[in-house]
CSV table of C-alpha atoms in Angstrom, one decimal:
chain,number,residue,atom,x,y,z
A,1,MET,CA,-81.3,75.3,-153.3
A,2,THR,CA,-80.6,77.7,-150.5
A,3,LYS,CA,-81.0,81.4,-150.8
A,4,ARG,CA,-77.2,81.9,-150.9
A,5,THR,CA,-76.4,79.1,-153.3
A,6,SER,CA,-78.9,80.5,-155.9
A,7,ALA,CA,-77.8,84.1,-155.1
A,8,LYS,CA,-74.2,83.6,-156.2
A,9,TYR,CA,-75.3,83.2,-159.8
A,10,LYS,CA,-77.4,86.4,-159.7
A,11,ILE,CA,-75.0,88.6,-157.8
A,12,ASP,CA,-72.6,89.0,-160.6
A,13,ARG,CA,-75.3,89.8,-163.1
A,14,ARG,CA,-77.1,92.1,-160.8
A,15,MET,CA,-73.9,94.1,-160.4
A,16,GLY,CA,-73.0,93.7,-164.0
A,17,GLU,CA,-69.5,92.7,-162.9
A,18,ASN,CA,-67.6,89.5,-162.4
A,19,ILE,CA,-66.9,90.3,-158.7
A,20,TRP,CA,-65.0,87.1,-157.9
A,21,GLY,CA,-63.1,86.9,-161.2
A,22,ARG,CA,-64.5,83.5,-162.0
A,23,PRO,CA,-64.1,82.1,-165.5
A,24,LYS,CA,-67.7,80.7,-165.4
A,25,SER,CA,-69.3,83.9,-164.3
A,26,PRO,CA,-72.5,84.6,-166.3
A,27,VAL,CA,-71.3,88.2,-166.8
A,28,ASN,CA,-68.7,86.8,-169.1
A,29,ARG,CA,-71.5,85.9,-171.5
A,30,ARG,CA,-74.3,88.4,-170.6
A,31,GLU,CA,-73.6,91.8,-169.0
A,32,TYR,CA,-77.2,92.6,-168.4
A,33,GLY,CA,-79.1,91.8,-165.2
A,34,PRO,CA,-81.1,88.7,-164.4
A,35,GLY,CA,-84.8,88.3,-165.0
A,36,GLN,CA,-87.2,89.4,-167.8
A,37,HIS,CA,-86.4,93.1,-167.3
A,38,GLY,CA,-82.6,92.6,-167.2
A,39,GLN,CA,-82.0,93.9,-170.7
A,40,ARG,CA,-83.7,97.3,-170.2
A,41,ARG,CA,-81.3,100.2,-170.6
A,42,LYS,CA,-80.0,101.3,-167.2
A,43,GLY,CA,-80.7,104.9,-166.2
A,44,LYS,CA,-78.0,107.0,-164.5
A,45,LEU,CA,-77.6,106.0,-160.9
A,46,SER,CA,-78.2,108.6,-158.2
A,47,ASP,CA,-75.6,109.2,-155.4
A,48,PHE,CA,-77.8,106.9,-153.2
A,49,GLY,CA,-77.9,104.3,-155.9
A,50,ILE,CA,-74.1,104.4,-156.3
A,51,GLN,CA,-73.5,104.0,-152.6
A,52,LEU,CA,-76.1,101.3,-152.3
A,53,ARG,CA,-74.5,99.4,-155.1
A,54,ALA,CA,-71.0,99.6,-153.5
A,55,LYS,CA,-72.5,98.2,-150.3
A,56,GLN,CA,-74.3,95.4,-152.1
A,57,LYS,CA,-71.2,94.5,-154.0
A,58,LEU,CA,-69.0,94.3,-150.9
A,59,LYS,CA,-71.7,92.4,-149.0
A,60,GLY,CA,-72.2,90.0,-151.9
A,61,TYR,CA,-68.4,89.4,-152.3
A,62,TYR,CA,-68.2,88.0,-148.8
A,63,GLY,CA,-70.9,85.4,-149.4
A,64,ASP,CA,-74.0,87.6,-149.6
A,65,LEU,CA,-73.9,88.5,-145.9
A,66,THR,CA,-77.2,89.5,-144.4
A,67,GLU,CA,-77.8,93.2,-143.8
A,68,LYS,CA,-77.9,92.6,-140.0
A,69,GLN,CA,-74.4,90.9,-140.1
A,70,PHE,CA,-72.9,93.5,-142.4
A,71,ARG,CA,-74.3,96.5,-140.4
A,72,ARG,CA,-72.9,94.9,-137.2
A,73,ILE,CA,-69.4,94.6,-138.8
A,74,TYR,CA,-69.7,98.2,-140.0
A,75,ALA,CA,-70.7,99.5,-136.6
A,76,GLU,CA,-67.6,97.8,-135.2
A,77,ALA,CA,-65.4,99.3,-137.9
A,78,GLU,CA,-66.8,102.7,-137.0
A,79,ARG,CA,-65.9,102.3,-133.3
A,80,VAL,CA,-62.3,101.4,-133.9
A,81,LYS,CA,-59.8,104.2,-134.3
A,82,GLY,CA,-58.7,105.1,-137.9
A,83,ASP,CA,-60.3,105.1,-141.3
A,84,THR,CA,-63.7,103.4,-141.1
A,85,GLY,CA,-63.6,102.0,-144.7
A,86,GLU,CA,-60.1,100.5,-144.1
A,87,ASN,CA,-61.3,99.1,-140.8
A,88,LEU,CA,-64.3,97.5,-142.5
A,89,ILE,CA,-62.1,95.7,-145.0
A,90,GLY,CA,-59.8,94.5,-142.3
A,91,LEU,CA,-62.7,93.1,-140.3
A,92,LEU,CA,-64.2,91.3,-143.3
A,93,GLU,CA,-60.8,89.8,-144.3
A,94,ARG,CA,-60.4,88.4,-140.7
A,95,ARG,CA,-63.6,86.3,-141.0
A,96,LEU,CA,-62.6,82.6,-140.9
A,97,ASP,CA,-64.6,81.8,-144.1
A,98,ALA,CA,-62.7,84.7,-145.9
A,99,VAL,CA,-59.4,83.4,-144.7
A,100,VAL,CA,-60.2,79.8,-145.8
A,101,TYR,CA,-61.2,81.2,-149.2
A,102,ARG,CA,-58.1,83.5,-149.5
A,103,ALA,CA,-55.8,80.5,-148.6
A,104,LYS,CA,-57.3,78.6,-151.6
A,105,PHE,CA,-58.5,75.7,-149.5
A,106,VAL,CA,-61.8,75.9,-151.3
A,107,PRO,CA,-62.9,77.4,-154.7
A,108,THR,CA,-65.5,79.9,-153.6
A,109,ILE,CA,-66.5,82.1,-150.6
A,110,PHE,CA,-69.8,80.1,-150.5
A,111,SER,CA,-68.0,76.8,-150.2
A,112,ALA,CA,-65.7,78.3,-147.6
A,113,ARG,CA,-68.7,79.0,-145.3
A,114,GLN,CA,-70.0,75.5,-145.8
A,115,PHE,CA,-66.5,74.0,-145.3
A,116,VAL,CA,-66.1,75.8,-141.9
A,117,ASN,CA,-69.7,75.0,-140.9
A,118,HIS,CA,-69.1,71.3,-141.5
A,119,GLY,CA,-66.1,71.2,-139.1
A,120,HIS,CA,-63.3,70.8,-141.6
A,121,VAL,CA,-61.1,73.6,-140.2
A,122,LYS,CA,-58.9,74.1,-137.2
A,123,VAL,CA,-57.5,77.4,-135.8
A,124,ASN,CA,-54.4,77.0,-133.6
A,125,GLY,CA,-55.2,73.3,-133.3
A,126,GLN,CA,-58.8,73.7,-132.2
A,127,LYS,CA,-61.8,72.8,-134.4
A,128,VAL,CA,-63.8,76.0,-135.2
A,129,ASN,CA,-67.1,75.7,-137.2
A,130,ILE,CA,-68.2,79.3,-137.1
A,131,PRO,CA,-67.7,81.1,-140.4
A,132,SER,CA,-67.8,84.6,-138.8
A,133,TYR,CA,-65.1,83.6,-136.3
A,134,ARG,CA,-62.5,86.4,-136.3
A,135,VAL,CA,-59.0,85.4,-136.9
A,136,LYS,CA,-56.1,87.2,-135.2
A,137,GLU,CA,-52.7,88.1,-136.5
A,138,GLY,CA,-50.4,85.0,-136.0
A,139,ASP,CA,-53.3,82.5,-136.0
A,140,VAL,CA,-52.6,79.2,-137.8
A,141,ILE,CA,-55.6,78.0,-139.8
A,142,GLU,CA,-55.5,74.4,-141.2
A,143,VAL,CA,-57.6,71.8,-142.9
A,144,ARG,CA,-58.3,68.9,-140.6
A,145,ASP,CA,-56.3,65.7,-141.6
A,146,ARG,CA,-59.4,63.7,-142.5
A,147,SER,CA,-60.6,66.5,-144.9
A,148,LYS,CA,-57.4,67.1,-146.9
A,149,GLN,CA,-58.3,64.6,-149.6
A,150,LEU,CA,-61.8,66.1,-150.3
A,151,ALA,CA,-62.3,66.8,-154.0
A,152,ILE,CA,-63.2,70.4,-153.2
A,153,VAL,CA,-59.9,71.0,-151.5
A,154,LEU,CA,-57.8,69.3,-154.2
A,155,GLU,CA,-59.6,71.3,-156.9
A,156,ALA,CA,-59.2,74.7,-155.1
A,157,ALA,CA,-55.4,74.6,-154.7
A,158,GLY,CA,-54.9,74.3,-158.4
A,159,LEU,CA,-57.2,77.2,-159.4
A,160,PRO,CA,-55.2,79.6,-161.7
A,161,GLU,CA,-57.6,82.6,-161.5
A,162,ARG,CA,-56.5,83.8,-158.1
A,163,ASP,CA,-53.3,84.1,-156.0
A,164,VAL,CA,-52.9,83.9,-152.2
A,165,PRO,CA,-52.4,87.4,-150.9
A,166,ASP,CA,-49.1,88.4,-149.2
A,167,TYR,CA,-50.8,88.9,-145.7
A,168,MET,CA,-51.1,85.2,-145.5
A,169,ASP,CA,-48.4,82.5,-145.4
A,170,VAL,CA,-49.8,79.3,-146.9
A,171,ASP,CA,-48.3,75.9,-147.2
A,172,HIS,CA,-50.5,73.8,-149.5
A,173,SER,CA,-48.5,70.6,-148.9
A,174,LYS,CA,-49.7,70.8,-145.2
A,175,MET,CA,-52.9,72.6,-146.0
A,176,SER,CA,-52.1,75.2,-143.4
A,177,ALA,CA,-52.1,79.0,-143.4
A,178,THR,CA,-50.8,81.7,-141.0
A,179,PHE,CA,-52.6,85.0,-141.0
A,180,THR,CA,-49.6,87.3,-140.7
A,181,ARG,CA,-51.3,90.8,-140.7
A,182,THR,CA,-54.6,92.6,-141.1
A,183,PRO,CA,-54.7,93.9,-144.7
A,184,GLN,CA,-55.6,97.3,-145.9
A,185,LEU,CA,-57.8,97.9,-149.0
A,186,GLY,CA,-54.9,98.1,-151.3
A,187,ASP,CA,-53.6,94.7,-150.2
A,188,VAL,CA,-56.7,92.7,-150.9
A,189,PRO,CA,-56.8,91.1,-154.4
A,190,TYR,CA,-60.3,92.1,-155.4
A,191,PRO,CA,-60.9,91.3,-159.1
A,192,VAL,CA,-63.1,94.4,-159.3
A,193,LEU,CA,-63.0,97.9,-157.7
A,194,MET,CA,-64.4,97.9,-154.2
A,195,GLU,CA,-65.2,101.3,-152.7
A,196,PRO,CA,-65.7,101.0,-148.9
A,197,ASN,CA,-65.7,104.8,-148.7
A,198,LEU,CA,-69.0,104.8,-150.5
A,199,VAL,CA,-70.3,102.2,-148.0
A,200,VAL,CA,-69.3,104.6,-145.2
A,201,GLU,CA,-71.2,107.4,-147.0
A,202,PHE,CA,-74.2,105.2,-147.4
A,203,TYR,CA,-74.5,104.4,-143.7
A,204,ALA,CA,-73.7,107.9,-142.6
A,205,LYS,CA,-76.8,109.1,-144.5
A,206,ASN,CA,-79.2,106.2,-143.9
């Protein structure tokens, strides 16, 4: 089992929250953390701990990105004009794996990364197999014809626990989606509270 496949079962419990809003999340059964010390009473988090947790939660939500990947995206968000936290969310939501997940072409962000990696996705008619590929406004993302009948695709479209956000135009009969605009934090349908402002504070101090 890869690091990331095993990680998705631990991330929810480590955070004590069902960060993807999945019915099968282990947090729905046990709110304490994983491992033999998971049931110990949690102490009060310091400011550093709160900021670190916000960063780990956001990083975990997008498929447990590595620190190097996440820091690079943050550095770019900082360079762009405007609110760094909002810029960070916009850049994360423009990743191809995030767009494929939001369009409900696959059930999880982890399967979205694998789906893109395996060459099942086209952007503006061209095959793209890089999960971190950055989608632009107006781009059309579609599942390749030979991949439309895969069980994972058929299962995802019918998932009731999440809706397609309004910054995407999705046609599930054609398995295509248009990325209409870059969202702000308030537009993104996170099942739990995300606090990119705390991520900005974390990197400002560390």
